[in-house]
mmCIF file of C-alpha atoms and ligand atoms in Angstrom:
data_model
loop_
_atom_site.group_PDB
_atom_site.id
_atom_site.type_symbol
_atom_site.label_atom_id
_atom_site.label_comp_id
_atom_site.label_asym_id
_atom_site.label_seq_id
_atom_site.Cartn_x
_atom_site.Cartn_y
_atom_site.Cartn_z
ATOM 1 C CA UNK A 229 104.151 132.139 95.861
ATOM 2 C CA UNK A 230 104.891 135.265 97.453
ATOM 3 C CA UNK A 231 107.995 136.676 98.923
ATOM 4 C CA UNK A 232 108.165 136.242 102.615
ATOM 5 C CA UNK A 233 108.148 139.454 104.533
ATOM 6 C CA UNK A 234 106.778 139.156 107.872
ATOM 7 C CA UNK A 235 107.314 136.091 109.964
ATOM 8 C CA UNK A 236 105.549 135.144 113.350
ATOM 9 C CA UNK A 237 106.804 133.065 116.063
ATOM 10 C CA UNK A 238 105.241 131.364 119.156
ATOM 11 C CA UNK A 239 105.349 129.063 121.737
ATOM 12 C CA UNK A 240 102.423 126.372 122.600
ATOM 13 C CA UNK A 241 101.675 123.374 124.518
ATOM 14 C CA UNK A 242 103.948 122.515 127.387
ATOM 15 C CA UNK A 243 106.677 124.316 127.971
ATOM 16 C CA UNK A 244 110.926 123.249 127.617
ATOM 17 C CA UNK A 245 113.797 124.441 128.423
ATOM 18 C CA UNK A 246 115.688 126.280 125.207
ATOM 19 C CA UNK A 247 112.465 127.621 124.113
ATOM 20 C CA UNK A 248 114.118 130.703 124.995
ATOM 21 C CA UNK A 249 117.306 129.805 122.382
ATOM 22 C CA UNK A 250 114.703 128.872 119.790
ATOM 23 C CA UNK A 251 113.022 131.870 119.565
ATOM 24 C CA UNK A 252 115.783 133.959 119.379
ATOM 25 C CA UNK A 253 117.290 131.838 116.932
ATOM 26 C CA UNK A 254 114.080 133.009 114.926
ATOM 27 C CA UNK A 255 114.139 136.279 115.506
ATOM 28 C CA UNK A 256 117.744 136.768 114.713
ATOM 29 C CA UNK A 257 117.720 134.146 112.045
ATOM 30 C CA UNK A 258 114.529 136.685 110.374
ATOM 31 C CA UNK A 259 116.486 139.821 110.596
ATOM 32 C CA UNK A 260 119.418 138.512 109.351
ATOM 33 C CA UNK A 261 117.411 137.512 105.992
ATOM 34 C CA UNK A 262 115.783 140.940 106.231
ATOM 35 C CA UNK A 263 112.275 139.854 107.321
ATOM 36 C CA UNK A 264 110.034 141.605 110.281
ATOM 37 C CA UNK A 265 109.471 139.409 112.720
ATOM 38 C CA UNK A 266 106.604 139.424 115.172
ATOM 39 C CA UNK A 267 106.020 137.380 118.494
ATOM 40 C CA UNK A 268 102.865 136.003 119.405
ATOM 41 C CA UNK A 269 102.300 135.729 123.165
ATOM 42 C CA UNK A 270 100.126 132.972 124.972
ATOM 43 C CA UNK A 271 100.264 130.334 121.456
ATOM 44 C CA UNK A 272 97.337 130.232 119.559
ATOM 45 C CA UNK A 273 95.460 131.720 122.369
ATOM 46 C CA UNK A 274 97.394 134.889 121.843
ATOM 47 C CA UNK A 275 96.552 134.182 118.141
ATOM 48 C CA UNK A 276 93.120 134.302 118.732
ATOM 49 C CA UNK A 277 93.055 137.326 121.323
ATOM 50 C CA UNK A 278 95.648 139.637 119.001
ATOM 51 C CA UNK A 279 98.331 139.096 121.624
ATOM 52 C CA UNK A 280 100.806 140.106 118.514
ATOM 53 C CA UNK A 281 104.026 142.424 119.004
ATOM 54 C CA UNK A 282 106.825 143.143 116.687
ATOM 55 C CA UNK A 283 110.742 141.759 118.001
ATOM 56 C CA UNK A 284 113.584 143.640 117.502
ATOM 57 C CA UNK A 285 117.048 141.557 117.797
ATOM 58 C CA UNK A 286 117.585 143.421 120.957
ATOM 59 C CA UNK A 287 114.310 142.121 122.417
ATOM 60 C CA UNK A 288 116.676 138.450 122.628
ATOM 61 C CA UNK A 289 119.466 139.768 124.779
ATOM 62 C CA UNK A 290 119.980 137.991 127.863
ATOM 63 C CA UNK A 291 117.662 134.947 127.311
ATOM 64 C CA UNK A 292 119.274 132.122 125.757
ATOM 65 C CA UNK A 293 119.994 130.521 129.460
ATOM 66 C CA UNK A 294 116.766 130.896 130.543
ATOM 67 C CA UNK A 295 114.468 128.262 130.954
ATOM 68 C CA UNK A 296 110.280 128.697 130.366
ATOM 69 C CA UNK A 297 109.520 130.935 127.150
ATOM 70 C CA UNK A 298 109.430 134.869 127.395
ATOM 71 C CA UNK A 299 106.262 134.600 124.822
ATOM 72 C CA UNK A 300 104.299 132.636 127.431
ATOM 73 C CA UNK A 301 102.556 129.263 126.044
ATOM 74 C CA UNK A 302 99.218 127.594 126.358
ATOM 75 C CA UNK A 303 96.507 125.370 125.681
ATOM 76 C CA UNK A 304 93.613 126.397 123.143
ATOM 77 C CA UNK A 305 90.352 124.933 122.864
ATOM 78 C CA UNK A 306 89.152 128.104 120.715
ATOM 79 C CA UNK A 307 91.977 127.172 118.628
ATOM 80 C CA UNK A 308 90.223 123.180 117.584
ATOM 81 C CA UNK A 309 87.526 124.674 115.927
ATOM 82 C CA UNK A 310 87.072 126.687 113.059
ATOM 83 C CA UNK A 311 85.708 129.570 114.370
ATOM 84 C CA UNK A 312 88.613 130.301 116.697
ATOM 85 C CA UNK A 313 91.104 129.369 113.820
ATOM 86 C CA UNK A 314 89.330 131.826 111.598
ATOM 87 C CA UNK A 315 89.734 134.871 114.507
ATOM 88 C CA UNK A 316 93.163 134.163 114.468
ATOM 89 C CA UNK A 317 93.485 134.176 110.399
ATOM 90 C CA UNK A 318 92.083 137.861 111.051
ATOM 91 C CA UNK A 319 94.839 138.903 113.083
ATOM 92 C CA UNK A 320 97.336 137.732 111.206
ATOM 93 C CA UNK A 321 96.132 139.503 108.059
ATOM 94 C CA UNK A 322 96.140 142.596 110.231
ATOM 95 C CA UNK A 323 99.198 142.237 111.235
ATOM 96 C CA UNK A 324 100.653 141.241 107.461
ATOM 97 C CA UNK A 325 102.077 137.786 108.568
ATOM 98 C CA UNK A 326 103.333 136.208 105.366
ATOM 99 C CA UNK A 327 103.645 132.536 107.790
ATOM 100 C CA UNK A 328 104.328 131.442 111.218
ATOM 101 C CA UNK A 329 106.876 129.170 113.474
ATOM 102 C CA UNK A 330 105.813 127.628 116.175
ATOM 103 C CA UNK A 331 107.601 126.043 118.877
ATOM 104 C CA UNK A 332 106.163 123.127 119.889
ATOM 105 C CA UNK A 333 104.955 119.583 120.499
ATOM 106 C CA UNK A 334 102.804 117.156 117.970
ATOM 107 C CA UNK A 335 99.362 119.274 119.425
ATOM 108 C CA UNK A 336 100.589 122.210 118.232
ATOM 109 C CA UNK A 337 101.524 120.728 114.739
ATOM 110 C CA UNK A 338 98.795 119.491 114.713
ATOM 111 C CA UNK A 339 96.622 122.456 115.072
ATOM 112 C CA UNK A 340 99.315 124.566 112.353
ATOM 113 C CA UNK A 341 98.751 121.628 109.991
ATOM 114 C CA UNK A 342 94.432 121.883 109.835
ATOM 115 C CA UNK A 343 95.276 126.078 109.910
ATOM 116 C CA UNK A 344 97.328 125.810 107.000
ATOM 117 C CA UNK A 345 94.478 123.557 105.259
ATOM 118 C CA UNK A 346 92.086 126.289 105.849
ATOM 119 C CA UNK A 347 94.048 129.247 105.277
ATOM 120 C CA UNK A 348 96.526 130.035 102.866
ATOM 121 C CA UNK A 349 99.511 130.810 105.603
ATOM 122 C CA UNK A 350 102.450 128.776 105.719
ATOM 123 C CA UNK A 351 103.175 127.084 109.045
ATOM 124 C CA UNK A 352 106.870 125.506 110.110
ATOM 125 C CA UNK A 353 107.226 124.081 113.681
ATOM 126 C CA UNK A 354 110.094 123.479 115.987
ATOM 127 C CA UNK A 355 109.838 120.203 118.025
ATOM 128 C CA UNK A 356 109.606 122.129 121.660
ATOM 129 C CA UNK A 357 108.492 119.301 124.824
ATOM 130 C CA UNK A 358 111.070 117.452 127.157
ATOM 131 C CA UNK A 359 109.045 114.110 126.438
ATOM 132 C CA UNK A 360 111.573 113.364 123.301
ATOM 133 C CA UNK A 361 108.656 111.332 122.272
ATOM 134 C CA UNK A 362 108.387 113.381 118.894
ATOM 135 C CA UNK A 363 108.784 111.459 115.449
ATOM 136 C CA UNK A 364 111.271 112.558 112.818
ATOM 137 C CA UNK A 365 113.306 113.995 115.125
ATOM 138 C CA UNK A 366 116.428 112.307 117.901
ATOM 139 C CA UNK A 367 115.890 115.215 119.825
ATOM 140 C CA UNK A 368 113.614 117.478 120.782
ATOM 141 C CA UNK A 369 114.323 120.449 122.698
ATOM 142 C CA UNK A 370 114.191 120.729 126.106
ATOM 143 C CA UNK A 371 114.846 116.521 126.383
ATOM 144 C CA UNK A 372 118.375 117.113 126.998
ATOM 145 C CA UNK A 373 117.675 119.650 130.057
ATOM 146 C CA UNK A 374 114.849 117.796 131.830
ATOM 147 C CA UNK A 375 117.001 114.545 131.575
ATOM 148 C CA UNK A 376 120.228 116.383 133.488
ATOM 149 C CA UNK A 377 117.887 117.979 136.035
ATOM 150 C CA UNK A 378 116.335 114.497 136.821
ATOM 151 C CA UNK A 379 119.957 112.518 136.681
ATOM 152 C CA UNK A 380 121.097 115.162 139.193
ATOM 153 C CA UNK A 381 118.001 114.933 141.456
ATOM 154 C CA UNK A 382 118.247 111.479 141.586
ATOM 155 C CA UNK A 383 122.131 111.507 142.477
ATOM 156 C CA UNK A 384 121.168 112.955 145.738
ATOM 157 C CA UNK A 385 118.303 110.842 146.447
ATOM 158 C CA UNK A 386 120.676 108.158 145.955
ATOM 159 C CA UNK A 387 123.151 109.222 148.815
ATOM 160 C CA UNK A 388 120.076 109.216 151.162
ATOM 161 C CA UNK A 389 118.864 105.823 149.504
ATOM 162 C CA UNK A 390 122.294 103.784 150.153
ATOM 163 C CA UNK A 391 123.219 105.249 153.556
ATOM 164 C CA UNK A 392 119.727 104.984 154.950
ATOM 165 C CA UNK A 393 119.474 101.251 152.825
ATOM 166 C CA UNK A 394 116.207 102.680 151.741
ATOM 167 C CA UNK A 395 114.358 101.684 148.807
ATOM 168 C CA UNK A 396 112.974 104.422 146.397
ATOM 169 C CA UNK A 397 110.398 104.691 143.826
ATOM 170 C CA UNK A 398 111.204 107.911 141.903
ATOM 171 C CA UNK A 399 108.447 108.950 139.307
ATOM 172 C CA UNK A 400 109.595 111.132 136.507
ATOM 173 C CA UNK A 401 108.023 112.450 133.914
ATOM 174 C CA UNK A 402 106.545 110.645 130.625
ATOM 175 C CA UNK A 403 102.984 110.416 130.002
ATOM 176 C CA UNK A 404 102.898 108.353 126.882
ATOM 177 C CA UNK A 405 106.815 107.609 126.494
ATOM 178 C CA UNK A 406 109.546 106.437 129.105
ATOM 179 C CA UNK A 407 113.111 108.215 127.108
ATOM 180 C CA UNK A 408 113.713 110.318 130.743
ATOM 181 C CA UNK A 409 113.341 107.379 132.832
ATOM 182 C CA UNK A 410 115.355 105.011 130.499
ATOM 183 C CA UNK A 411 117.690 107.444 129.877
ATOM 184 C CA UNK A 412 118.164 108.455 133.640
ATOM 185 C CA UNK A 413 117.869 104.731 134.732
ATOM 186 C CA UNK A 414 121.031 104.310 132.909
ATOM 187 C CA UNK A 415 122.447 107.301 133.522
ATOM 188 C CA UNK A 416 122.125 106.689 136.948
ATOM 189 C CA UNK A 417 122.447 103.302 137.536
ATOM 190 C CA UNK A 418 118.965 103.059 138.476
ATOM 191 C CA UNK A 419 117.661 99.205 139.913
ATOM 192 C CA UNK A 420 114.650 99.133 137.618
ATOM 193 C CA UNK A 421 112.783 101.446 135.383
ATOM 194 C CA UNK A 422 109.165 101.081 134.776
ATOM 195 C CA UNK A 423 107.678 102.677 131.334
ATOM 196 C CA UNK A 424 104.433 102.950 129.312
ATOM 197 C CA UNK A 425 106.300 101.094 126.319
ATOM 198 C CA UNK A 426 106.588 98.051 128.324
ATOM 199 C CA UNK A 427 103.595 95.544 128.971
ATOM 200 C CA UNK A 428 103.945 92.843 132.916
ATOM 201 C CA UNK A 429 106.567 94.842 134.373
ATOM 202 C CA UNK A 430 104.177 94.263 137.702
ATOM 203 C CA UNK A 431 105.725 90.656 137.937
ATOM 204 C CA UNK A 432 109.183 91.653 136.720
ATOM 205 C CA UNK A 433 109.305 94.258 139.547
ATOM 206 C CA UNK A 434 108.636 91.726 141.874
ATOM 207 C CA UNK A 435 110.968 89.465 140.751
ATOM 208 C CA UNK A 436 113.454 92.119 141.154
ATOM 209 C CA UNK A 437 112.377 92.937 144.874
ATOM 210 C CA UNK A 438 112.645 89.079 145.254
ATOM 211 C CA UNK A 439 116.005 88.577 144.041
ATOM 212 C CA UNK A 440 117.484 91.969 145.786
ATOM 213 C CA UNK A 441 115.838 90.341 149.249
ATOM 214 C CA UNK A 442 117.694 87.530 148.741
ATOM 215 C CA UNK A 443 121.103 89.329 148.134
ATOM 216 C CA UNK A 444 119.673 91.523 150.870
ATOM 217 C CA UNK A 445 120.258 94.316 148.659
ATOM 218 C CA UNK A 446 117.937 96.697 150.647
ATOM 219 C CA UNK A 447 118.967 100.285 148.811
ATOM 220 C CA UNK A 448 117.219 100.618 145.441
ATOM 221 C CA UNK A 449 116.370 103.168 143.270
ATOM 222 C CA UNK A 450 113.090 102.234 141.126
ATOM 223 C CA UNK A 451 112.207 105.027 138.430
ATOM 224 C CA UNK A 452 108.896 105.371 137.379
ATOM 225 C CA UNK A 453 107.321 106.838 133.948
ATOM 226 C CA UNK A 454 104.427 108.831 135.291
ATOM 227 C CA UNK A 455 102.435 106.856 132.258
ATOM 228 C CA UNK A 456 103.551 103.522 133.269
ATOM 229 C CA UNK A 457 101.554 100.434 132.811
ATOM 230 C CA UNK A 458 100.962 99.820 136.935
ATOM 231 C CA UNK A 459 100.594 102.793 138.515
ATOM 232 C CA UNK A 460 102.083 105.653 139.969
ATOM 233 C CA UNK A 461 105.173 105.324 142.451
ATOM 234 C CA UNK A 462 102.659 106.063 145.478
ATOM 235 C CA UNK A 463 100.511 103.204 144.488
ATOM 236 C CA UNK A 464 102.935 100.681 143.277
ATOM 237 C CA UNK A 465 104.993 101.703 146.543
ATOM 238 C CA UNK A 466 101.815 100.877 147.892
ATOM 239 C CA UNK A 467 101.589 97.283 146.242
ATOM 240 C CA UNK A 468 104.801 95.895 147.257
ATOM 241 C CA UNK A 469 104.945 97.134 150.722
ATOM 242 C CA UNK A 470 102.732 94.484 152.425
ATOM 243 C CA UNK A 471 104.709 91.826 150.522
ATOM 244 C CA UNK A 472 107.931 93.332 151.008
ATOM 245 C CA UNK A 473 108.103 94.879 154.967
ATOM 246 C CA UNK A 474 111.987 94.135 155.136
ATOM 247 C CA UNK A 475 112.343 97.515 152.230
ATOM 248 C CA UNK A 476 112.590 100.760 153.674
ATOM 249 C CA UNK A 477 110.343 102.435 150.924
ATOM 250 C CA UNK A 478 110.033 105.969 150.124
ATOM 251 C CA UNK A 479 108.555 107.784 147.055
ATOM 252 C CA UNK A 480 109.272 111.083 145.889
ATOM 253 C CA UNK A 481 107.571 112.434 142.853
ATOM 254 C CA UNK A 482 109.388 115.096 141.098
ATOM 255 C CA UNK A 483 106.554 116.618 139.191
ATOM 256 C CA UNK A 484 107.255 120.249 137.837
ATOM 257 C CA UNK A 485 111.002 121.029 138.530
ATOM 258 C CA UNK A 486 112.164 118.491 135.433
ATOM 259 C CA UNK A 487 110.563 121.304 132.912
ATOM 260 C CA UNK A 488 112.155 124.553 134.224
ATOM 261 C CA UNK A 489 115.620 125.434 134.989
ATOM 262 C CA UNK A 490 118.701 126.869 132.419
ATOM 263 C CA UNK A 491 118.655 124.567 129.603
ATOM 264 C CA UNK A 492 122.068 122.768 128.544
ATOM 265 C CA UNK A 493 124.622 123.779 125.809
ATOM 266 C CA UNK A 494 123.244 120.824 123.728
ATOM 267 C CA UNK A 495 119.808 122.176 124.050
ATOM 268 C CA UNK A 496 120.821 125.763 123.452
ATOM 269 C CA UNK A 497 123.050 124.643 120.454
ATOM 270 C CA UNK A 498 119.585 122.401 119.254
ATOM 271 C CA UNK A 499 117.199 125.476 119.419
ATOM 272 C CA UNK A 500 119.711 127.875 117.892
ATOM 273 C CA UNK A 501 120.413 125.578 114.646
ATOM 274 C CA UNK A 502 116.847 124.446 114.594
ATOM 275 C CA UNK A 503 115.641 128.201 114.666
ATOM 276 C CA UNK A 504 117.855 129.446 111.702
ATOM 277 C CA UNK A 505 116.654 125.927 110.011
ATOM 278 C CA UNK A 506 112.583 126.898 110.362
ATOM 279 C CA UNK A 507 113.282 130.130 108.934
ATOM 280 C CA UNK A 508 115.577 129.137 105.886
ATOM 281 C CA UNK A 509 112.804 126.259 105.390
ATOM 282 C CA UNK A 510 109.427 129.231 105.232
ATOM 283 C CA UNK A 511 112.262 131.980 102.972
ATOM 284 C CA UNK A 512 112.512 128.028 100.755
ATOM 285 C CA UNK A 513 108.781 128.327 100.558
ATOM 286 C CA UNK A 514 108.992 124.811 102.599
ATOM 287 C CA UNK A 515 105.155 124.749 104.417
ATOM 288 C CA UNK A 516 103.614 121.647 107.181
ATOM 289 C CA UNK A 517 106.914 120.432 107.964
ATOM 290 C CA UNK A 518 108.577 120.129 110.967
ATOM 291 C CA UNK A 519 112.580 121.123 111.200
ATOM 292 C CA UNK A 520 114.137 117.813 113.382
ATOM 293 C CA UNK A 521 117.648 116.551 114.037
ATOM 294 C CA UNK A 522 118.860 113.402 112.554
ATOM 295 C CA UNK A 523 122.271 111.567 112.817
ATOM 296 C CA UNK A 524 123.371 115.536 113.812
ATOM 297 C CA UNK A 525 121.755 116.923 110.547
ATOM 298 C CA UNK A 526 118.933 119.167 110.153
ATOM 299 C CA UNK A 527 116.168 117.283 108.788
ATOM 300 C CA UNK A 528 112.831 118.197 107.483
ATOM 301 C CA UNK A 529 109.676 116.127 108.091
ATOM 302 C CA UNK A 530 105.970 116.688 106.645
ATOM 303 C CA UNK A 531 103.828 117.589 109.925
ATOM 304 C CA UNK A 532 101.618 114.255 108.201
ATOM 305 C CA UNK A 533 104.487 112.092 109.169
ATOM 306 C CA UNK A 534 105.632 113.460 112.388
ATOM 307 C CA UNK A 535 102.414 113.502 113.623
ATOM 308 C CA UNK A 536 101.221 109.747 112.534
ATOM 309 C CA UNK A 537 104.197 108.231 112.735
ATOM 310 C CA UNK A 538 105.058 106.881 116.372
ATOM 311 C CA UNK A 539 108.459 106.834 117.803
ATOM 312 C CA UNK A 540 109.261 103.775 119.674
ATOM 313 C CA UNK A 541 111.788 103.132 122.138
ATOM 314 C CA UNK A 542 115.379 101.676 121.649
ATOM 315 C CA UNK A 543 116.009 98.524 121.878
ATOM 316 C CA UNK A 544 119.191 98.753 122.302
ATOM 317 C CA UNK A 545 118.790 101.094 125.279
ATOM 318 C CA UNK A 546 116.582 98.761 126.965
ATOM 319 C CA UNK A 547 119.402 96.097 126.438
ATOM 320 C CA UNK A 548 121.909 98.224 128.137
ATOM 321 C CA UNK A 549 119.692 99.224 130.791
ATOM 322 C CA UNK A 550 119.169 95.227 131.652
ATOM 323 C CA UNK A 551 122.768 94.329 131.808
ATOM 324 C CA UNK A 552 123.862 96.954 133.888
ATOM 325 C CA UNK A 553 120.974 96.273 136.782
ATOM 326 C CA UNK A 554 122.181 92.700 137.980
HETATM 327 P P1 ADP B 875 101.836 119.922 122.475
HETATM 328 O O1 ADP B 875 102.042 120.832 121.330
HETATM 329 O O2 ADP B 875 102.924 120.052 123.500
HETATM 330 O O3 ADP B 875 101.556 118.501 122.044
HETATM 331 P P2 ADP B 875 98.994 120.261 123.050
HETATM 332 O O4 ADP B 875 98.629 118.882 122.678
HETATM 333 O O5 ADP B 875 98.373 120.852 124.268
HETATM 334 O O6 ADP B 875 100.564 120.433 123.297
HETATM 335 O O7 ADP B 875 98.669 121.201 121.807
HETATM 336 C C1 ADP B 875 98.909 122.595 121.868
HETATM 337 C C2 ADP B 875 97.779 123.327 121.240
HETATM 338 O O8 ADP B 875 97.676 122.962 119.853
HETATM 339 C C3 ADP B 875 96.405 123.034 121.800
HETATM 340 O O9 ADP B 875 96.129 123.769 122.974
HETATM 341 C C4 ADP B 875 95.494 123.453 120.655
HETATM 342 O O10 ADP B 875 95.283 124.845 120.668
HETATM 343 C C5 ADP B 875 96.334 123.092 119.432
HETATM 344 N N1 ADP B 875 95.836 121.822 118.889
HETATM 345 C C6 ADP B 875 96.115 120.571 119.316
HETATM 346 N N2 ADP B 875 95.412 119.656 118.608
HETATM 347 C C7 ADP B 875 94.673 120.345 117.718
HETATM 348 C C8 ADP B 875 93.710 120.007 116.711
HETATM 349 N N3 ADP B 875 93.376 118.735 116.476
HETATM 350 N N4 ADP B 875 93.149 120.999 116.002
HETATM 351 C C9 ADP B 875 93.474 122.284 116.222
HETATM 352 N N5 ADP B 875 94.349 122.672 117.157
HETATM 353 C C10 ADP B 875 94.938 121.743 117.894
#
């Protein structure tokens, strides 16, 4: 295979805090080992359109604290079929890109891992979305970040909750996976926490709102996985009201704000060693794998594997977050 010379980097799908830290990483990991490094804006969008720019290490002052991604992401239909895919081929060629990083969730490995079939351009991928749902990997960035911002949020719903002896339902983020609101429901001391991974949580909920009548424990904080097997927290709010007047319900949906803000040392210190990692893996002639974080190692898993294989909730977690709720 030939050396490496040029490397390109980009952001895509949703975006996380410490995208910011990961490209840099990249960019300064590149130079370092003497390769060019250009920065695709907009994802494979930008890959398609010839949104392609060269990055100098100065170009990553000043933006390892801030949240979003300076290269822009977002979604690309052109980018599923083959047509689009071979546009953006084109401009890579013109711009001499020996392979590519991208930042990113399993969509976007997706996507590299069918380029990469078609075209003879080595693809490594950062695990980039706040969902931690990723497999391969304990951690993905922006997870750490998104579960802070919601902790704190909810600490200050919380005063209002127990001084008002209101009842809240709080939905967080988590389409397909509930790691924020378990996570947060511990961290937090949440009442209950209601996720996709678990099925009848209807009649446990009530149960709960039974048993907290009784101890007339009227200030509860409910979180709620946006991808939840009842509802959202409007409509399971909703639900319970008529059979449970005595509750002071509110609901507050917290939507947007979990994804954005400075990310956290541990997500900083993720992105920058997972950065350095995709770019020692591509100079390795390493291709289709994603760079993850095991057991506080760098780990390296085929993009096959981390996008089949389906990472399931701890046990253990939901354990602890039962025995600290009565
Ligand atoms: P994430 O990477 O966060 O999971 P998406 O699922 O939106 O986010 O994927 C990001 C992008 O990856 C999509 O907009 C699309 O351009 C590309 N992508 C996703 N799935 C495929 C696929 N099956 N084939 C080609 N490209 C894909």
């Amino acid at each position: 295979m030939a050396k490496i010379k040029k490397i390109a980097v980009l952001t895509s799908g949703g975006d996380a805090p410490g995208m910011n830290a990961a490209v840099r990483a990249v960019v300064r990991a590149a130079i370092y080992h003497k390769l060019e490094v250009v920065g695709i804006e907009h994802g494979y969008e930008g890959m398609i359109k010839g949104e392609l720019f060269t990055l100098m290490s100065k170009d990553m002052r000043n933006i390892i604290h801030r949240g979003g991604t300076i290269l822009r992401t977002a979604r690309s239909l052109e980018f599923k079929t083959e047509e689009g895919r071979a546009k953006a081929y084109k401009n890579l060629k013109e711009f001499n890109i020996d392979a590519v990083v991208v930042i990113g969730g399993d969509g976007t490995f997706r996507g590299a891992g069918i380029f990469s079939q078609e075209h003879d351009i080595p693809f490594v991928g950062i695990p980039g979305t706040i969902d931690n749902d990723m497999y391969g990997t304990d951690f993905t960035i922006g997870f750490d970040t998104a579960l802070n911002t919601v902790v704190e949020t909810i600490d200050k719903i919380k005063d209002t909750a127990s001084s008002h002896d209101r009842t809240f339902f709080i939905e967080v983020m988590g389409r397909d996976a509930g790691f924020i609101a378990l996570q947060a429901g511990i961290a937090t001391g949440a009442e209950a926490v209601l996720i996709p991974e678990i099925e009848g949580q209807a009649e446990t909920l009530r149960e709960f709102l039974i048993k907290a009548k009784k101890m007339k424990k009227m200030s509860n904080i409910i979180l709620v996985a946006e991808g939840n097997n009842i509802g959202g927290a409007q409509e399971i709010a909703n639900q319970v009201k008529s059979e449970f007047k005595d509750f002071g319900i509110r609901v507050n949906v917290l939507g947007h704000m979990q994804r954005g803000g400075s990310p956290t040392a541990f997500d900083r210190f993720l992105a920058s060693r997972l950065g350095v990692a995709a770019v020692e893996a591509l100079i390795d002639n390493q291709r289709s794998i994603m760079v993850g974080y095991k057991n506080h190692e760098v780990v390296h898993v085929s993009f096959n594997k981390t996008i089949k294989g389906h990472r399931n909730i701890n046990e253990e977690l939901l354990k602890v977050a039962d025995i600290l709720t009565i």
